[in-house]
XYZ file of N, CA and C in Angstrom:
360
model
N 0.796 -1.188 0.000
C 0.000 0.000 0.000
C 0.832 1.241 0.000
N 0.333 2.235 -0.675
C 1.003 3.518 -0.716
C 0.322 4.509 0.205
N 0.470 5.759 -0.131
C -0.152 6.836 0.641
C -1.670 6.766 0.488
N -2.402 7.387 1.426
C -3.870 7.376 1.300
C -4.317 8.106 0.025
N -5.501 7.740 -0.451
C -6.062 8.366 -1.651
C -6.266 9.852 -1.416
N -5.937 10.655 -2.423
C -6.133 12.100 -2.365
C -7.335 12.451 -3.240
N -8.414 12.994 -2.647
C -9.588 13.345 -3.460
C -9.229 14.381 -4.519
N -9.816 14.227 -5.696
C -9.616 15.180 -6.781
C -10.806 16.129 -6.838
N -10.591 17.381 -7.254
C -11.671 18.372 -7.236
C -12.908 17.971 -8.036
N -12.726 17.243 -9.146
C -13.866 16.894 -9.997
C -14.352 15.472 -9.729
N -13.967 14.900 -8.598
C -14.352 13.527 -8.285
C -13.203 12.581 -8.520
N -13.316 11.394 -8.018
C -12.250 10.410 -8.155
C -11.180 10.642 -7.108
N -10.088 9.953 -7.254
C -9.004 10.059 -6.287
C -7.678 9.772 -6.975
N -6.629 10.365 -6.441
C -5.272 10.138 -6.905
C -4.620 9.170 -5.935
N -4.086 8.081 -6.458
C -3.424 7.066 -5.635
C -1.928 7.122 -5.917
N -1.197 7.836 -5.101
C 0.259 7.912 -5.276
C 0.891 6.632 -4.740
N 1.855 6.133 -5.446
C 2.594 4.936 -5.032
C 1.677 3.745 -4.804
N 0.617 3.645 -5.587
C -0.304 2.509 -5.452
C 0.328 1.231 -5.980
N 1.297 1.360 -6.866
C 1.937 0.199 -7.469
C 3.359 0.038 -6.947
N 3.766 -1.198 -6.848
C 5.165 -1.493 -6.570
C 5.954 -1.161 -7.837
N 7.265 -0.876 -7.730
C 8.045 -0.525 -8.932
C 7.925 -1.545 -10.058
N 7.949 -2.835 -9.746
C 7.833 -3.852 -10.808
C 6.469 -3.786 -11.484
N 5.414 -3.508 -10.719
C 4.072 -3.385 -11.292
C 3.990 -2.161 -12.197
N 4.581 -1.057 -11.762
C 4.570 0.168 -12.563
C 5.333 -0.038 -13.874
N 6.468 -0.757 -13.804
C 7.229 -1.035 -15.033
C 6.398 -1.885 -15.990
N 5.716 -2.932 -15.470
C 4.884 -3.776 -16.323
C 3.780 -2.943 -16.980
N 3.116 -2.099 -16.184
C 2.022 -1.287 -16.702
C 2.517 -0.384 -17.831
N 3.632 0.278 -17.640
C 4.172 1.157 -18.687
C 4.572 0.370 -19.926
N 5.220 -0.782 -19.734
C 5.604 -1.607 -20.889
C 4.377 -2.084 -21.661
N 3.348 -2.532 -20.935
C 2.143 -3.060 -21.586
C 1.408 -1.951 -22.356
N 1.276 -0.777 -21.765
C 0.602 0.322 -22.468
C 1.407 0.756 -23.687
N 2.733 0.788 -23.562
C 3.572 1.161 -24.697
C 3.480 0.116 -25.797
N 3.522 -1.162 -25.428
C 3.403 -2.239 -26.415
C 2.071 -2.138 -27.166
N 0.989 -1.957 -26.423
C -0.324 -1.857 -27.053
C -0.446 -0.610 -27.920
N 0.202 0.482 -27.506
C 0.106 1.711 -28.308
C 0.792 1.530 -29.653
N 1.721 0.594 -29.731
C 2.393 0.333 -31.013
C 1.471 -0.370 -31.999
N 0.374 -0.952 -31.506
C -0.608 -1.577 -32.400
C -1.706 -0.589 -32.775
N -1.579 0.636 -32.287
C -2.590 1.668 -32.453
C -2.745 2.050 -33.924
N -3.982 2.216 -34.355
C -4.244 2.671 -35.731
C -3.541 4.009 -35.942
N -2.774 4.134 -37.000
C -2.043 5.369 -37.259
C -0.696 5.413 -36.569
N -0.311 4.349 -35.882
C 0.992 4.305 -35.224
C 0.938 4.822 -33.807
N 2.023 4.634 -33.073
C 2.042 5.046 -31.673
C 1.994 6.557 -31.509
N 1.244 7.009 -30.535
C 1.098 8.439 -30.263
C 2.435 9.089 -29.956
N 3.226 8.480 -29.095
C 4.433 9.134 -28.610
C 5.551 9.159 -29.634
N 5.451 8.355 -30.692
C 6.476 8.368 -31.725
C 6.283 9.531 -32.688
N 5.130 10.172 -32.640
C 4.811 11.235 -33.595
C 5.612 12.499 -33.329
N 6.175 12.643 -32.135
C 6.940 13.835 -31.810
C 6.005 14.979 -31.472
N 6.594 16.099 -31.158
C 5.785 17.256 -30.793
C 5.346 17.177 -29.352
N 4.986 18.312 -28.804
C 4.571 18.362 -27.412
C 3.143 17.891 -27.230
N 2.833 17.531 -26.010
C 1.476 17.113 -25.693
C 0.575 18.302 -25.417
N 1.148 19.464 -25.140
C 0.327 20.612 -24.770
C -0.192 20.448 -23.355
N -1.193 21.236 -23.012
C -1.703 21.247 -21.643
C -2.903 20.324 -21.460
N -3.348 19.627 -22.488
C -4.514 18.756 -22.401
C -4.097 17.317 -22.674
N -4.822 16.369 -22.114
C -4.453 14.966 -22.334
C -4.681 14.539 -23.776
N -3.888 13.550 -24.203
C -4.086 12.945 -25.523
C -4.275 11.453 -25.322
N -5.104 10.874 -26.143
C -5.329 9.441 -26.050
C -4.076 8.686 -26.464
N -3.656 7.754 -25.621
C -2.550 6.865 -25.964
C -3.108 5.620 -26.635
N -4.178 5.068 -26.066
C -4.851 3.935 -26.674
C -6.222 3.769 -26.048
N -7.097 3.078 -26.772
C -8.416 2.778 -26.224
C -8.850 1.395 -26.685
N -9.698 0.785 -25.878
C -10.352 -0.474 -26.236
C -11.819 -0.304 -25.880
N -12.686 -0.408 -26.863
C -14.124 -0.172 -26.638
C -14.300 1.113 -25.827
N -13.801 2.208 -26.379
C -13.815 3.518 -25.706
C -15.119 3.696 -24.931
N -15.039 4.161 -23.684
C -16.248 4.271 -22.862
C -17.397 5.050 -23.490
N -17.118 5.999 -24.380
C -18.194 6.778 -24.994
C -18.490 6.348 -26.423
N -17.453 6.158 -27.240
C -17.670 5.835 -28.655
C -17.730 4.332 -28.926
N -17.216 3.519 -28.014
C -17.075 2.063 -28.143
C -16.098 1.689 -29.259
N -15.327 2.639 -29.782
C -14.305 2.356 -30.788
C -12.999 1.975 -30.097
N -12.121 1.296 -30.821
C -10.825 0.876 -30.287
C -9.715 1.390 -31.179
N -8.631 1.851 -30.562
C -7.495 2.312 -31.345
C -6.348 1.306 -31.320
N -6.374 0.313 -30.420
C -5.300 -0.684 -30.420
C -5.754 -1.896 -31.222
N -4.797 -2.567 -31.825
C -5.100 -3.636 -32.761
C -5.383 -4.984 -32.137
N -5.276 -5.090 -30.821
C -5.577 -6.357 -30.159
C -6.243 -6.076 -28.818
N -7.040 -7.016 -28.365
C -7.714 -6.874 -27.068
C -6.649 -6.839 -25.964
N -6.659 -5.815 -25.123
C -5.671 -5.709 -24.039
C -6.077 -6.564 -22.834
N -6.128 -7.866 -23.018
C -6.674 -8.794 -22.028
C -6.022 -8.635 -20.654
N -4.702 -8.633 -20.601
C -4.012 -8.531 -19.298
C -4.292 -7.195 -18.627
N -4.322 -6.126 -19.415
C -4.570 -4.797 -18.859
C -6.007 -4.669 -18.361
N -6.961 -5.229 -19.102
C -8.355 -5.221 -18.647
C -8.514 -6.030 -17.360
N -7.859 -7.188 -17.285
C -7.931 -8.027 -16.089
C -7.319 -7.285 -14.893
N -6.160 -6.663 -15.109
C -5.493 -5.906 -14.050
C -6.396 -4.767 -13.578
N -7.013 -4.047 -14.524
C -7.897 -2.930 -14.169
C -9.094 -3.405 -13.358
N -9.649 -4.543 -13.747
C -10.795 -5.095 -13.027
C -10.402 -5.525 -11.611
N -9.238 -6.143 -11.477
C -8.761 -6.537 -10.145
C -8.546 -5.309 -9.262
N -8.000 -4.236 -9.835
C -7.793 -2.998 -9.081
C -9.136 -2.401 -8.658
N -10.096 -2.351 -9.583
C -11.422 -1.837 -9.267
C -12.043 -2.629 -8.117
N -11.985 -3.943 -8.189
C -12.593 -4.779 -7.161
C -11.885 -4.643 -5.817
N -10.569 -4.396 -5.838
C -9.837 -4.187 -4.583
C -10.213 -2.849 -3.947
N -10.404 -1.819 -4.784
C -10.715 -0.480 -4.265
C -12.196 -0.305 -3.949
N -13.045 -1.040 -4.645
C -14.500 -0.936 -4.451
C -15.080 -2.345 -4.374
N -14.959 -2.990 -3.214
C -15.416 -4.377 -3.091
C -16.883 -4.585 -3.499
N -17.703 -3.571 -3.358
C -19.097 -3.687 -3.771
C -19.229 -3.922 -5.264
N -18.270 -3.445 -6.048
C -18.304 -3.649 -7.497
C -18.133 -5.130 -7.824
N -17.247 -5.793 -7.102
C -17.045 -7.226 -7.322
C -18.307 -7.998 -6.941
N -18.885 -7.643 -5.799
C -20.100 -8.322 -5.336
C -21.255 -8.126 -6.319
N -21.284 -6.979 -6.987
C -22.351 -6.685 -7.944
C -22.054 -7.258 -9.335
N -20.877 -7.878 -9.487
C -20.524 -8.465 -10.778
C -20.074 -7.450 -11.815
N -19.612 -6.273 -11.379
C -19.153 -5.244 -12.317
C -17.879 -5.726 -13.004
N -17.857 -5.622 -14.330
C -16.710 -6.046 -15.128
C -16.111 -4.851 -15.845
N -14.819 -4.887 -16.081
C -14.146 -3.856 -16.867
C -14.072 -4.372 -18.302
N -14.785 -3.702 -19.207
C -14.809 -4.138 -20.600
C -14.355 -3.049 -21.562
N -13.947 -1.895 -21.018
C -13.458 -0.819 -21.867
C -12.274 -0.158 -21.180
N -11.497 0.540 -21.988
C -10.267 1.111 -21.477
C -9.928 2.366 -22.265
N -9.508 3.399 -21.572
C -9.017 4.620 -22.202
C -7.763 5.028 -21.457
N -6.634 5.042 -22.157
C -5.362 5.461 -21.572
C -5.030 6.818 -22.157
N -4.844 7.800 -21.279
C -4.501 9.149 -21.713
C -3.123 9.521 -21.197
N -2.433 10.361 -21.959
C -1.116 10.855 -21.592
C -1.247 12.340 -21.289
N -0.710 12.730 -20.152
C -0.704 14.131 -19.740
C 0.725 14.643 -19.708
N 0.938 15.859 -20.174
C 2.225 16.519 -19.992
C 2.339 16.922 -18.525
N 3.541 17.138 -18.053
C 3.721 17.608 -16.674
C 2.898 18.874 -16.480
N 2.044 18.880 -15.474
C 1.197 20.035 -15.194
C -0.063 20.104 -16.039
N -0.249 19.162 -16.968
C -1.432 19.160 -17.818
C -2.663 18.723 -17.044
N -3.826 19.096 -17.543
C -5.065 18.728 -16.852
C -6.248 18.854 -17.814
N -7.363 18.302 -17.377
C -8.618 18.511 -18.090
C -9.244 19.813 -17.608
N -10.005 20.452 -18.463
C -10.808 21.579 -18.015
C -11.969 21.028 -17.204
N -12.540 21.797 -16.285
C -13.730 21.309 -15.554
C -14.810 20.923 -16.560
N -15.401 19.743 -16.356
C -16.412 19.237 -17.279
C -17.227 18.150 -16.584
N -18.291 17.744 -17.229
C -19.105 16.629 -16.768
C -19.163 15.606 -17.895
N -18.778 14.366 -17.606
C -18.877 13.306 -18.602
C -20.333 12.922 -18.788
N -20.683 12.628 -20.021
C -22.039 12.169 -20.326
C -21.934 11.049 -21.334
N -22.747 10.035 -21.168
C -22.715 8.890 -22.074
C -23.864 8.974 -23.063
């Protein structure tokens, strides 16, 4: 376990040091590997700055559009995400909540989203 969750102004929480170093390395390698299967090539290979807003690194059944930008199902990443969700919100596991979509975004240092409300 890392530090306690820090509430974010627009909801959610920031979990600093939630992963062990080996877990963090695996997560970065897996996201980078999957981004290489991304339609149009990997985001980070394109060069140029990210600016102050997030950019999509990869998606699988995007939560809003249901489109995917990676060329293969990110099975291990979806399983890992579901295990994390169930560990942080045990009621989700009891209710049978499954993780079937994924959106990975890249932020520049100091980058953020503007205040907004997600709608499906």
